[in-house]
Amino acid sequence: MGNFFHQISVIYSSYWNYLLKELTNPFNNGGSYFYLLIAISLIAWSLEIIVPWRKNQAIFRKDFWIDVFYMFFNFFIFNLLIFIVLSSLTAKYFQTFMQFIHLPKSGIFDLSNLSLWIQFPVYFLLADFVQWVIHVSLHKNKFLWKFHKIHHSVTEMGFAAHLRYHWIETLVYKTGMYIVLAWLLNFKLEHVFILHAFTILIGHLNHTNIALDYGIFKYVLNNPKMHIWHHAKKIPENLPFGMNFGITLSLWDYLFKTAYVPHDGKDIELGFDKIETFPRGFFAQFVNPFKKEKTK
Ligand SMILES: [Zn+2]
Ligand SMILES: [Zn+2]
């Protein structure tokens, strides 16, 4: 038990040092996520102000501040309080368990010896695909949908909506990615700054109030004109679980026939059925998925 608490304190103190470095030195170790998030947010927000898609949408749109809070909570506070410890310890115990049942600790198909030029694109494609599969599951599985509903409770779209999601989603995504990318393939690229920076930029832009679809590249790259349909309240009959599940790439939706951009989605209604009864505050949304559903 002493060992367990020692491990936790080591993890926290190293994370604390990391966070301090992040705040005090923007260009430390190639870049600071804290300043990156602020910089990308400011770029996206400026675009919303200078070239808005929905011109009548307020600069401080509905739920703006709650989304800004979600952004920092999911990115830093949740990481600081729970996730770092959970993931470090779980990875350790997961590996011990795998050894116990005579499976390798990691790298069943070890790709870590390939040239970085091959590892980077393969990792990027696979990581995005794994997340696409998880996102589809968040919609198809009733239990997971309770958590994912929070992301879909946005009724006015703006850049900060990107990181409005329940912290359980982080656990689901990271577990899936850990199993496939770290355990199965032994990739060690999880902390590559440039990859993260790119995915945060595209993710923010997907939610930004601008009329952007990257022209011909829209078939590869997810974009605001496509992602808004993912948030549509009305879902087409042939796609009962939803559409446009892409994270950074739109490619998977075109490949697996879940892409849906019937017309310009500028003013479509967002949300889901009975959204009027969905809680609006951070804490109420935090506990909502754990509550028993009212049977009526
Ligand atoms: Zn979704
Ligand atoms: Zn979204």
PDB file of C-alpha atoms and ligand atoms in Angstrom:
ATOM      1  CA  MET A   1       0.000   0.000   0.000  1.00  0.00           C
ATOM      2  CA  GLY A   2       2.886   2.341   0.923  1.00  0.00           C
ATOM      3  CA  ASN A   3       4.314   1.648  -2.498  1.00  0.00           C
ATOM      4  CA  PHE A   4       0.987   2.584  -4.077  1.00  0.00           C
ATOM      5  CA  PHE A   5       0.880   5.980  -2.346  1.00  0.00           C
ATOM      6  CA  HIS A   6       4.546   6.559  -3.127  1.00  0.00           C
ATOM      7  CA  GLN A   7       3.798   5.957  -6.808  1.00  0.00           C
ATOM      8  CA  ILE A   8       0.919   8.443  -6.672  1.00  0.00           C
ATOM      9  CA  SER A   9       3.055  11.118  -5.032  1.00  0.00           C
ATOM     10  CA  VAL A  10       5.837  10.613  -7.591  1.00  0.00           C
ATOM     11  CA  ILE A  11       3.320  10.914 -10.428  1.00  0.00           C
ATOM     12  CA  TYR A  12       1.785  14.076  -8.969  1.00  0.00           C
ATOM     13  CA  SER A  13       5.054  15.824  -8.231  1.00  0.00           C
ATOM     14  CA  SER A  14       6.348  15.124 -11.726  1.00  0.00           C
ATOM     15  CA  TYR A  15       3.074  16.375 -13.225  1.00  0.00           C
ATOM     16  CA  TRP A  16       3.185  19.458 -11.025  1.00  0.00           C
ATOM     17  CA  ASN A  17       6.709  20.216 -12.234  1.00  0.00           C
ATOM     18  CA  TYR A  18       5.583  19.667 -15.801  1.00  0.00           C
ATOM     19  CA  LEU A  19       2.649  22.050 -15.342  1.00  0.00           C
ATOM     20  CA  LEU A  20       4.870  24.710 -13.801  1.00  0.00           C
ATOM     21  CA  LYS A  21       7.244  24.432 -16.737  1.00  0.00           C
ATOM     22  CA  GLU A  22       4.293  24.689 -19.119  1.00  0.00           C
ATOM     23  CA  LEU A  23       3.120  27.913 -17.544  1.00  0.00           C
ATOM     24  CA  THR A  24       6.480  29.568 -17.096  1.00  0.00           C
ATOM     25  CA  ASN A  25       8.136  28.539 -20.321  1.00  0.00           C
ATOM     26  CA  PRO A  26       5.907  28.609 -23.411  1.00  0.00           C
ATOM     27  CA  PHE A  27       8.543  27.067 -25.678  1.00  0.00           C
ATOM     28  CA  ASN A  28       9.769  24.404 -23.323  1.00  0.00           C
ATOM     29  CA  ASN A  29      10.281  20.939 -24.862  1.00  0.00           C
ATOM     30  CA  GLY A  30       9.044  22.079 -28.230  1.00  0.00           C
ATOM     31  CA  GLY A  31       5.924  23.823 -26.945  1.00  0.00           C
ATOM     32  CA  SER A  32       3.451  24.328 -24.125  1.00  0.00           C
ATOM     33  CA  TYR A  33      -0.070  22.912 -24.384  1.00  0.00           C
ATOM     34  CA  PHE A  34      -1.403  25.669 -22.154  1.00  0.00           C
ATOM     35  CA  TYR A  35      -0.304  28.459 -24.503  1.00  0.00           C
ATOM     36  CA  LEU A  36      -1.070  26.349 -27.556  1.00  0.00           C
ATOM     37  CA  LEU A  37      -4.683  25.987 -26.441  1.00  0.00           C
ATOM     38  CA  ILE A  38      -4.940  29.709 -25.779  1.00  0.00           C
ATOM     39  CA  ALA A  39      -3.302  30.625 -29.110  1.00  0.00           C
ATOM     40  CA  ILE A  40      -5.517  28.276 -31.159  1.00  0.00           C
ATOM     41  CA  SER A  41      -8.603  29.479 -29.267  1.00  0.00           C
ATOM     42  CA  LEU A  42      -7.740  33.104 -29.994  1.00  0.00           C
ATOM     43  CA  ILE A  43      -7.189  32.360 -33.688  1.00  0.00           C
ATOM     44  CA  ALA A  44     -10.525  30.511 -33.936  1.00  0.00           C
ATOM     45  CA  TRP A  45     -12.385  33.180 -31.968  1.00  0.00           C
ATOM     46  CA  SER A  46     -10.896  35.966 -34.134  1.00  0.00           C
ATOM     47  CA  LEU A  47     -12.119  34.147 -37.236  1.00  0.00           C
ATOM     48  CA  GLU A  48     -15.607  33.900 -35.692  1.00  0.00           C
ATOM     49  CA  ILE A  49     -15.530  37.656 -35.106  1.00  0.00           C
ATOM     50  CA  ILE A  50     -13.994  38.724 -38.440  1.00  0.00           C
ATOM     51  CA  VAL A  51     -15.662  36.298 -40.880  1.00  0.00           C
ATOM     52  CA  PRO A  52     -18.648  34.750 -39.061  1.00  0.00           C
ATOM     53  CA  TRP A  53     -20.804  32.155 -40.833  1.00  0.00           C
ATOM     54  CA  ARG A  54     -23.936  32.943 -38.813  1.00  0.00           C
ATOM     55  CA  LYS A  55     -23.656  36.712 -38.688  1.00  0.00           C
ATOM     56  CA  ASN A  56     -26.347  37.154 -36.063  1.00  0.00           C
ATOM     57  CA  GLN A  57     -24.611  34.856 -33.548  1.00  0.00           C
ATOM     58  CA  ALA A  58     -23.242  36.752 -30.550  1.00  0.00           C
ATOM     59  CA  ILE A  59     -19.476  36.865 -30.005  1.00  0.00           C
ATOM     60  CA  PHE A  60     -20.159  35.566 -26.502  1.00  0.00           C
ATOM     61  CA  ARG A  61     -22.669  33.022 -27.770  1.00  0.00           C
ATOM     62  CA  LYS A  62     -24.947  30.930 -25.580  1.00  0.00           C
ATOM     63  CA  ASP A  63     -22.935  28.730 -23.167  1.00  0.00           C
ATOM     64  CA  PHE A  64     -19.666  30.457 -24.161  1.00  0.00           C
ATOM     65  CA  TRP A  65     -18.286  30.598 -20.624  1.00  0.00           C
ATOM     66  CA  ILE A  66     -19.354  27.129 -19.636  1.00  0.00           C
ATOM     67  CA  ASP A  67     -17.518  25.831 -22.718  1.00  0.00           C
ATOM     68  CA  VAL A  68     -14.404  27.829 -21.859  1.00  0.00           C
ATOM     69  CA  PHE A  69     -14.544  26.213 -18.436  1.00  0.00           C
ATOM     70  CA  TYR A  70     -14.958  22.751 -20.022  1.00  0.00           C
ATOM     71  CA  MET A  71     -11.957  23.499 -22.179  1.00  0.00           C
ATOM     72  CA  PHE A  72      -9.613  24.126 -19.252  1.00  0.00           C
ATOM     73  CA  PHE A  73     -11.212  21.511 -17.048  1.00  0.00           C
ATOM     74  CA  ASN A  74     -10.844  18.723 -19.592  1.00  0.00           C
ATOM     75  CA  PHE A  75      -7.419  19.808 -20.724  1.00  0.00           C
ATOM     76  CA  PHE A  76      -5.734  20.594 -17.411  1.00  0.00           C
ATOM     77  CA  ILE A  77      -7.754  20.216 -14.231  1.00  0.00           C
ATOM     78  CA  PHE A  78      -9.086  16.749 -14.977  1.00  0.00           C
ATOM     79  CA  ASN A  79      -5.617  15.747 -16.135  1.00  0.00           C
ATOM     80  CA  LEU A  80      -4.098  17.155 -12.987  1.00  0.00           C
ATOM     81  CA  LEU A  81      -6.539  15.647 -10.544  1.00  0.00           C
ATOM     82  CA  ILE A  82      -7.429  12.252 -11.842  1.00  0.00           C
ATOM     83  CA  PHE A  83      -6.332  11.190 -15.248  1.00  0.00           C
ATOM     84  CA  ILE A  84      -2.555  11.250 -14.886  1.00  0.00           C
ATOM     85  CA  VAL A  85      -2.659   9.005 -11.850  1.00  0.00           C
ATOM     86  CA  LEU A  86      -5.305   6.727 -13.261  1.00  0.00           C
ATOM     87  CA  SER A  87      -3.568   6.243 -16.574  1.00  0.00           C
ATOM     88  CA  SER A  88      -0.062   5.767 -15.171  1.00  0.00           C
ATOM     89  CA  LEU A  89      -1.215   3.255 -12.591  1.00  0.00           C
ATOM     90  CA  THR A  90      -3.599   1.475 -14.941  1.00  0.00           C
ATOM     91  CA  ALA A  91      -0.888   1.111 -17.570  1.00  0.00           C
ATOM     92  CA  LYS A  92       1.386  -0.435 -14.943  1.00  0.00           C
ATOM     93  CA  TYR A  93      -1.242  -2.856 -13.638  1.00  0.00           C
ATOM     94  CA  PHE A  94      -2.435  -3.617 -17.161  1.00  0.00           C
ATOM     95  CA  GLN A  95       1.103  -4.673 -18.110  1.00  0.00           C
ATOM     96  CA  THR A  96       1.489  -6.765 -14.952  1.00  0.00           C
ATOM     97  CA  PHE A  97      -1.831  -8.441 -15.699  1.00  0.00           C
ATOM     98  CA  MET A  98      -0.802  -9.188 -19.285  1.00  0.00           C
ATOM     99  CA  GLN A  99       2.388 -10.813 -18.060  1.00  0.00           C
ATOM    100  CA  PHE A 100       0.354 -12.788 -15.561  1.00  0.00           C
ATOM    101  CA  ILE A 101      -1.787 -14.277 -18.329  1.00  0.00           C
ATOM    102  CA  HIS A 102       1.354 -14.829 -20.421  1.00  0.00           C
ATOM    103  CA  LEU A 103       0.713 -12.127 -22.963  1.00  0.00           C
ATOM    104  CA  PRO A 104       3.415  -9.610 -23.877  1.00  0.00           C
ATOM    105  CA  LYS A 105       3.611  -6.396 -21.824  1.00  0.00           C
ATOM    106  CA  SER A 106       3.330  -4.418 -25.026  1.00  0.00           C
ATOM    107  CA  GLY A 107       4.060  -4.538 -28.734  1.00  0.00           C
ATOM    108  CA  ILE A 108       2.376  -7.683 -30.057  1.00  0.00           C
ATOM    109  CA  PHE A 109       3.130  -6.173 -33.449  1.00  0.00           C
ATOM    110  CA  ASP A 110       6.048  -3.970 -32.575  1.00  0.00           C
ATOM    111  CA  LEU A 111       6.205  -1.009 -34.964  1.00  0.00           C
ATOM    112  CA  SER A 112       8.522   1.082 -32.800  1.00  0.00           C
ATOM    113  CA  ASN A 113      11.596   0.100 -34.817  1.00  0.00           C
ATOM    114  CA  LEU A 114      10.298   1.445 -38.102  1.00  0.00           C
ATOM    115  CA  SER A 115      11.628   4.729 -39.413  1.00  0.00           C
ATOM    116  CA  LEU A 116       9.928   7.749 -37.864  1.00  0.00           C
ATOM    117  CA  TRP A 117       8.857   8.819 -41.360  1.00  0.00           C
ATOM    118  CA  ILE A 118       6.690   5.713 -41.495  1.00  0.00           C
ATOM    119  CA  GLN A 119       5.710   5.691 -37.814  1.00  0.00           C
ATOM    120  CA  PHE A 120       4.321   9.237 -37.857  1.00  0.00           C
ATOM    121  CA  PRO A 121       1.771   8.832 -40.650  1.00  0.00           C
ATOM    122  CA  VAL A 122       0.803   5.303 -39.576  1.00  0.00           C
ATOM    123  CA  TYR A 123       0.318   6.449 -35.986  1.00  0.00           C
ATOM    124  CA  PHE A 124      -1.667   9.504 -37.074  1.00  0.00           C
ATOM    125  CA  LEU A 125      -3.965   7.501 -39.365  1.00  0.00           C
ATOM    126  CA  LEU A 126      -4.513   4.707 -36.854  1.00  0.00           C
ATOM    127  CA  ALA A 127      -5.039   7.054 -33.896  1.00  0.00           C
ATOM    128  CA  ASP A 128      -7.657   8.950 -35.882  1.00  0.00           C
ATOM    129  CA  PHE A 129      -9.350   5.746 -37.033  1.00  0.00           C
ATOM    130  CA  VAL A 130      -9.459   4.294 -33.515  1.00  0.00           C
ATOM    131  CA  GLN A 131     -11.059   7.528 -32.324  1.00  0.00           C
ATOM    132  CA  TRP A 132     -13.566   7.403 -35.179  1.00  0.00           C
ATOM    133  CA  VAL A 133     -14.571   3.866 -34.097  1.00  0.00           C
ATOM    134  CA  ILE A 134     -14.866   5.001 -30.469  1.00  0.00           C
ATOM    135  CA  HIS A 135     -16.934   8.025 -31.499  1.00  0.00           C
ATOM    136  CA  VAL A 136     -19.330   5.756 -33.424  1.00  0.00           C
ATOM    137  CA  SER A 137     -19.600   3.564 -30.296  1.00  0.00           C
ATOM    138  CA  LEU A 138     -20.377   6.622 -28.150  1.00  0.00           C
ATOM    139  CA  HIS A 139     -23.424   7.109 -30.359  1.00  0.00           C
ATOM    140  CA  LYS A 140     -24.479   3.455 -30.698  1.00  0.00           C
ATOM    141  CA  ASN A 141     -24.065   2.321 -27.109  1.00  0.00           C
ATOM    142  CA  LYS A 142     -26.862   3.580 -24.878  1.00  0.00           C
ATOM    143  CA  PHE A 143     -24.694   3.792 -21.758  1.00  0.00           C
ATOM    144  CA  LEU A 144     -21.880   5.668 -23.525  1.00  0.00           C
ATOM    145  CA  TRP A 145     -24.368   7.959 -25.260  1.00  0.00           C
ATOM    146  CA  LYS A 146     -25.454   9.286 -21.853  1.00  0.00           C
ATOM    147  CA  PHE A 147     -21.951  10.744 -21.473  1.00  0.00           C
ATOM    148  CA  HIS A 148     -21.509  11.830 -25.070  1.00  0.00           C
ATOM    149  CA  LYS A 149     -24.838  13.669 -25.016  1.00  0.00           C
ATOM    150  CA  ILE A 150     -23.061  16.509 -23.218  1.00  0.00           C
ATOM    151  CA  HIS A 151     -21.023  17.277 -26.322  1.00  0.00           C
ATOM    152  CA  HIS A 152     -24.251  17.269 -28.311  1.00  0.00           C
ATOM    153  CA  SER A 153     -26.022  19.637 -25.931  1.00  0.00           C
ATOM    154  CA  VAL A 154     -24.483  22.564 -27.831  1.00  0.00           C
ATOM    155  CA  THR A 155     -27.277  24.597 -29.428  1.00  0.00           C
ATOM    156  CA  GLU A 156     -25.156  27.479 -30.746  1.00  0.00           C
ATOM    157  CA  MET A 157     -21.914  26.337 -32.328  1.00  0.00           C
ATOM    158  CA  GLY A 158     -18.633  28.067 -31.554  1.00  0.00           C
ATOM    159  CA  PHE A 159     -14.957  27.096 -31.216  1.00  0.00           C
ATOM    160  CA  ALA A 160     -15.059  26.437 -27.448  1.00  0.00           C
ATOM    161  CA  ALA A 161     -17.699  23.723 -27.913  1.00  0.00           C
ATOM    162  CA  HIS A 162     -14.860  21.477 -29.118  1.00  0.00           C
ATOM    163  CA  LEU A 163     -13.858  20.483 -25.605  1.00  0.00           C
ATOM    164  CA  ARG A 164     -17.332  20.336 -24.063  1.00  0.00           C
ATOM    165  CA  TYR A 165     -17.480  16.679 -23.072  1.00  0.00           C
ATOM    166  CA  HIS A 166     -17.812  14.545 -19.989  1.00  0.00           C
ATOM    167  CA  TRP A 167     -14.463  13.455 -18.480  1.00  0.00           C
ATOM    168  CA  ILE A 168     -15.529   9.805 -18.816  1.00  0.00           C
ATOM    169  CA  GLU A 169     -15.065  10.286 -22.572  1.00  0.00           C
ATOM    170  CA  THR A 170     -11.375  10.946 -21.985  1.00  0.00           C
ATOM    171  CA  LEU A 171     -11.118   7.603 -20.195  1.00  0.00           C
ATOM    172  CA  VAL A 172     -12.915   5.780 -23.007  1.00  0.00           C
ATOM    173  CA  TYR A 173     -10.831   7.356 -25.786  1.00  0.00           C
ATOM    174  CA  LYS A 174      -7.513   6.982 -23.976  1.00  0.00           C
ATOM    175  CA  THR A 175      -8.188   3.342 -23.057  1.00  0.00           C
ATOM    176  CA  GLY A 176      -9.027   2.434 -26.653  1.00  0.00           C
ATOM    177  CA  MET A 177      -6.004   4.251 -27.962  1.00  0.00           C
ATOM    178  CA  TYR A 178      -3.714   2.761 -25.316  1.00  0.00           C
ATOM    179  CA  ILE A 179      -4.777  -0.786 -26.147  1.00  0.00           C
ATOM    180  CA  VAL A 180      -4.389  -0.424 -29.900  1.00  0.00           C
ATOM    181  CA  LEU A 181      -1.477   1.971 -30.217  1.00  0.00           C
ATOM    182  CA  ALA A 182       0.671   1.340 -27.159  1.00  0.00           C
ATOM    183  CA  TRP A 183      -0.116  -2.233 -26.184  1.00  0.00           C
ATOM    184  CA  LEU A 184      -0.727  -3.795 -29.581  1.00  0.00           C
ATOM    185  CA  LEU A 185       1.702  -1.786 -31.699  1.00  0.00           C
ATOM    186  CA  ASN A 186       4.168  -0.337 -29.186  1.00  0.00           C
ATOM    187  CA  PHE A 187       4.001   3.196 -30.560  1.00  0.00           C
ATOM    188  CA  LYS A 188       5.672   5.735 -28.312  1.00  0.00           C
ATOM    189  CA  LEU A 189       4.403   8.820 -30.074  1.00  0.00           C
ATOM    190  CA  GLU A 190       1.611   9.755 -27.679  1.00  0.00           C
ATOM    191  CA  HIS A 191       3.266  12.966 -26.609  1.00  0.00           C
ATOM    192  CA  VAL A 192       4.398  14.278 -29.979  1.00  0.00           C
ATOM    193  CA  PHE A 193       3.535  17.953 -29.759  1.00  0.00           C
ATOM    194  CA  ILE A 194       3.024  18.660 -33.452  1.00  0.00           C
ATOM    195  CA  LEU A 195       0.463  15.856 -33.823  1.00  0.00           C
ATOM    196  CA  HIS A 196      -1.513  17.143 -30.844  1.00  0.00           C
ATOM    197  CA  ALA A 197      -1.272  20.715 -32.072  1.00  0.00           C
ATOM    198  CA  PHE A 198      -2.684  19.726 -35.453  1.00  0.00           C
ATOM    199  CA  THR A 199      -5.592  17.737 -33.994  1.00  0.00           C
ATOM    200  CA  ILE A 200      -6.499  20.529 -31.560  1.00  0.00           C
ATOM    201  CA  LEU A 201      -6.408  23.075 -34.382  1.00  0.00           C
ATOM    202  CA  ILE A 202      -8.678  21.012 -36.656  1.00  0.00           C
ATOM    203  CA  GLY A 203     -10.977  20.111 -33.727  1.00  0.00           C
ATOM    204  CA  HIS A 204     -11.347  23.757 -32.740  1.00  0.00           C
ATOM    205  CA  LEU A 205     -11.965  24.827 -36.339  1.00  0.00           C
ATOM    206  CA  ASN A 206     -14.613  22.086 -36.760  1.00  0.00           C
ATOM    207  CA  HIS A 207     -16.688  23.878 -34.134  1.00  0.00           C
ATOM    208  CA  THR A 208     -15.838  27.425 -35.177  1.00  0.00           C
ATOM    209  CA  ASN A 209     -18.574  29.657 -36.583  1.00  0.00           C
ATOM    210  CA  ILE A 210     -16.943  30.026 -40.017  1.00  0.00           C
ATOM    211  CA  ALA A 211     -17.982  28.760 -43.456  1.00  0.00           C
ATOM    212  CA  LEU A 212     -14.973  26.578 -44.142  1.00  0.00           C
ATOM    213  CA  ASP A 213     -14.651  23.209 -45.889  1.00  0.00           C
ATOM    214  CA  TYR A 214     -11.104  23.247 -47.380  1.00  0.00           C
ATOM    215  CA  GLY A 215     -12.409  22.745 -50.965  1.00  0.00           C
ATOM    216  CA  ILE A 216     -11.441  19.399 -52.448  1.00  0.00           C
ATOM    217  CA  PHE A 217      -9.638  18.452 -49.204  1.00  0.00           C
ATOM    218  CA  LYS A 218     -12.994  18.164 -47.445  1.00  0.00           C
ATOM    219  CA  TYR A 219     -13.008  14.475 -48.399  1.00  0.00           C
ATOM    220  CA  VAL A 220      -9.946  13.954 -46.239  1.00  0.00           C
ATOM    221  CA  LEU A 221     -10.068  16.627 -43.565  1.00  0.00           C
ATOM    222  CA  ASN A 222     -12.981  17.197 -41.188  1.00  0.00           C
ATOM    223  CA  ASN A 223     -14.326  20.747 -41.377  1.00  0.00           C
ATOM    224  CA  PRO A 224     -16.891  23.159 -39.864  1.00  0.00           C
ATOM    225  CA  LYS A 225     -19.383  22.727 -42.728  1.00  0.00           C
ATOM    226  CA  MET A 226     -19.333  18.962 -42.212  1.00  0.00           C
ATOM    227  CA  HIS A 227     -19.103  18.760 -38.429  1.00  0.00           C
ATOM    228  CA  ILE A 228     -22.117  20.994 -37.896  1.00  0.00           C
ATOM    229  CA  TRP A 229     -24.220  18.174 -39.374  1.00  0.00           C
ATOM    230  CA  HIS A 230     -22.809  15.841 -36.744  1.00  0.00           C
ATOM    231  CA  HIS A 231     -24.565  18.074 -34.219  1.00  0.00           C
ATOM    232  CA  ALA A 232     -27.849  18.241 -36.163  1.00  0.00           C
ATOM    233  CA  LYS A 233     -30.978  17.633 -34.125  1.00  0.00           C
ATOM    234  CA  LYS A 234     -32.723  15.895 -37.002  1.00  0.00           C
ATOM    235  CA  ILE A 235     -31.035  12.673 -38.046  1.00  0.00           C
ATOM    236  CA  PRO A 236     -31.669  11.044 -41.449  1.00  0.00           C
ATOM    237  CA  GLU A 237     -33.567   7.739 -41.387  1.00  0.00           C
ATOM    238  CA  ASN A 238     -30.813   5.759 -43.095  1.00  0.00           C
ATOM    239  CA  LEU A 239     -28.257   6.832 -40.456  1.00  0.00           C
ATOM    240  CA  PRO A 240     -30.177   6.283 -37.201  1.00  0.00           C
ATOM    241  CA  PHE A 241     -27.114   6.633 -34.952  1.00  0.00           C
ATOM    242  CA  GLY A 242     -25.863   9.808 -36.549  1.00  0.00           C
ATOM    243  CA  MET A 243     -23.334  10.857 -39.153  1.00  0.00           C
ATOM    244  CA  ASN A 244     -19.977  12.577 -39.722  1.00  0.00           C
ATOM    245  CA  PHE A 245     -18.163  10.929 -36.816  1.00  0.00           C
ATOM    246  CA  GLY A 246     -14.716  12.069 -37.999  1.00  0.00           C
ATOM    247  CA  ILE A 247     -12.317  13.594 -35.482  1.00  0.00           C
ATOM    248  CA  THR A 248      -9.514  15.111 -37.557  1.00  0.00           C
ATOM    249  CA  LEU A 249     -10.104  13.208 -40.799  1.00  0.00           C
ATOM    250  CA  SER A 250     -13.398  13.047 -42.681  1.00  0.00           C
ATOM    251  CA  LEU A 251     -12.002  10.203 -44.763  1.00  0.00           C
ATOM    252  CA  TRP A 252     -13.514   7.413 -42.610  1.00  0.00           C
ATOM    253  CA  ASP A 253     -17.017   8.794 -42.980  1.00  0.00           C
ATOM    254  CA  TYR A 254     -16.693   8.829 -46.760  1.00  0.00           C
ATOM    255  CA  LEU A 255     -15.175   5.321 -46.739  1.00  0.00           C
ATOM    256  CA  PHE A 256     -17.799   3.824 -44.432  1.00  0.00           C
ATOM    257  CA  LYS A 257     -20.726   5.762 -45.889  1.00  0.00           C
ATOM    258  CA  THR A 258     -21.544   7.782 -42.803  1.00  0.00           C
ATOM    259  CA  ALA A 259     -20.799  11.133 -44.441  1.00  0.00           C
ATOM    260  CA  TYR A 260     -23.817  13.429 -44.702  1.00  0.00           C
ATOM    261  CA  VAL A 261     -23.757  17.009 -45.926  1.00  0.00           C
ATOM    262  CA  PRO A 262     -27.085  17.376 -47.785  1.00  0.00           C
ATOM    263  CA  HIS A 263     -26.937  21.174 -48.069  1.00  0.00           C
ATOM    264  CA  ASP A 264     -25.417  24.200 -46.362  1.00  0.00           C
ATOM    265  CA  GLY A 265     -25.934  23.541 -42.651  1.00  0.00           C
ATOM    266  CA  LYS A 266     -25.480  27.133 -41.571  1.00  0.00           C
ATOM    267  CA  ASP A 267     -28.780  27.499 -39.732  1.00  0.00           C
ATOM    268  CA  ILE A 268     -29.795  23.937 -38.921  1.00  0.00           C
ATOM    269  CA  GLU A 269     -31.171  23.181 -35.479  1.00  0.00           C
ATOM    270  CA  LEU A 270     -28.595  21.557 -33.191  1.00  0.00           C
ATOM    271  CA  GLY A 271     -28.941  19.164 -30.268  1.00  0.00           C
ATOM    272  CA  PHE A 272     -31.122  16.098 -29.739  1.00  0.00           C
ATOM    273  CA  ASP A 273     -34.672  15.130 -28.859  1.00  0.00           C
ATOM    274  CA  LYS A 274     -36.004  16.765 -25.683  1.00  0.00           C
ATOM    275  CA  ILE A 275     -32.896  18.906 -25.295  1.00  0.00           C
ATOM    276  CA  GLU A 276     -35.058  21.449 -23.426  1.00  0.00           C
ATOM    277  CA  THR A 277     -35.044  19.117 -20.415  1.00  0.00           C
ATOM    278  CA  PHE A 278     -31.276  18.511 -20.468  1.00  0.00           C
ATOM    279  CA  PRO A 279     -29.361  20.164 -17.587  1.00  0.00           C
ATOM    280  CA  ARG A 280     -27.391  23.264 -18.560  1.00  0.00           C
ATOM    281  CA  GLY A 281     -24.862  23.722 -15.766  1.00  0.00           C
ATOM    282  CA  PHE A 282     -21.432  22.081 -15.553  1.00  0.00           C
ATOM    283  CA  PHE A 283     -22.052  20.197 -12.322  1.00  0.00           C
ATOM    284  CA  ALA A 284     -25.556  19.066 -13.329  1.00  0.00           C
ATOM    285  CA  GLN A 285     -24.102  17.700 -16.587  1.00  0.00           C
ATOM    286  CA  PHE A 286     -21.247  16.112 -14.653  1.00  0.00           C
ATOM    287  CA  VAL A 287     -23.611  13.959 -12.559  1.00  0.00           C
ATOM    288  CA  ASN A 288     -26.408  13.545 -15.098  1.00  0.00           C
ATOM    289  CA  PRO A 289     -25.159  10.328 -16.790  1.00  0.00           C
ATOM    290  CA  PHE A 290     -24.917   8.595 -13.401  1.00  0.00           C
ATOM    291  CA  LYS A 291     -28.527   9.332 -12.536  1.00  0.00           C
ATOM    292  CA  LYS A 292     -31.213   6.741 -13.030  1.00  0.00           C
ATOM    293  CA  GLU A 293     -33.402   7.626 -15.957  1.00  0.00           C
ATOM    294  CA  LYS A 294     -36.945   8.563 -15.108  1.00  0.00           C
ATOM    295  CA  THR A 295     -39.362   5.985 -16.371  1.00  0.00           C
ATOM    296  CA  LYS A 296     -42.543   7.509 -17.515  1.00  0.00           C
TER     297      LYS A 296
HETATM  298 ZN    ZN B   1     -20.831  12.765 -31.436  1.00  0.00          ZN
HETATM  299 ZN    ZN B   2     -18.544  18.371 -32.048  1.00  0.00          ZN
END
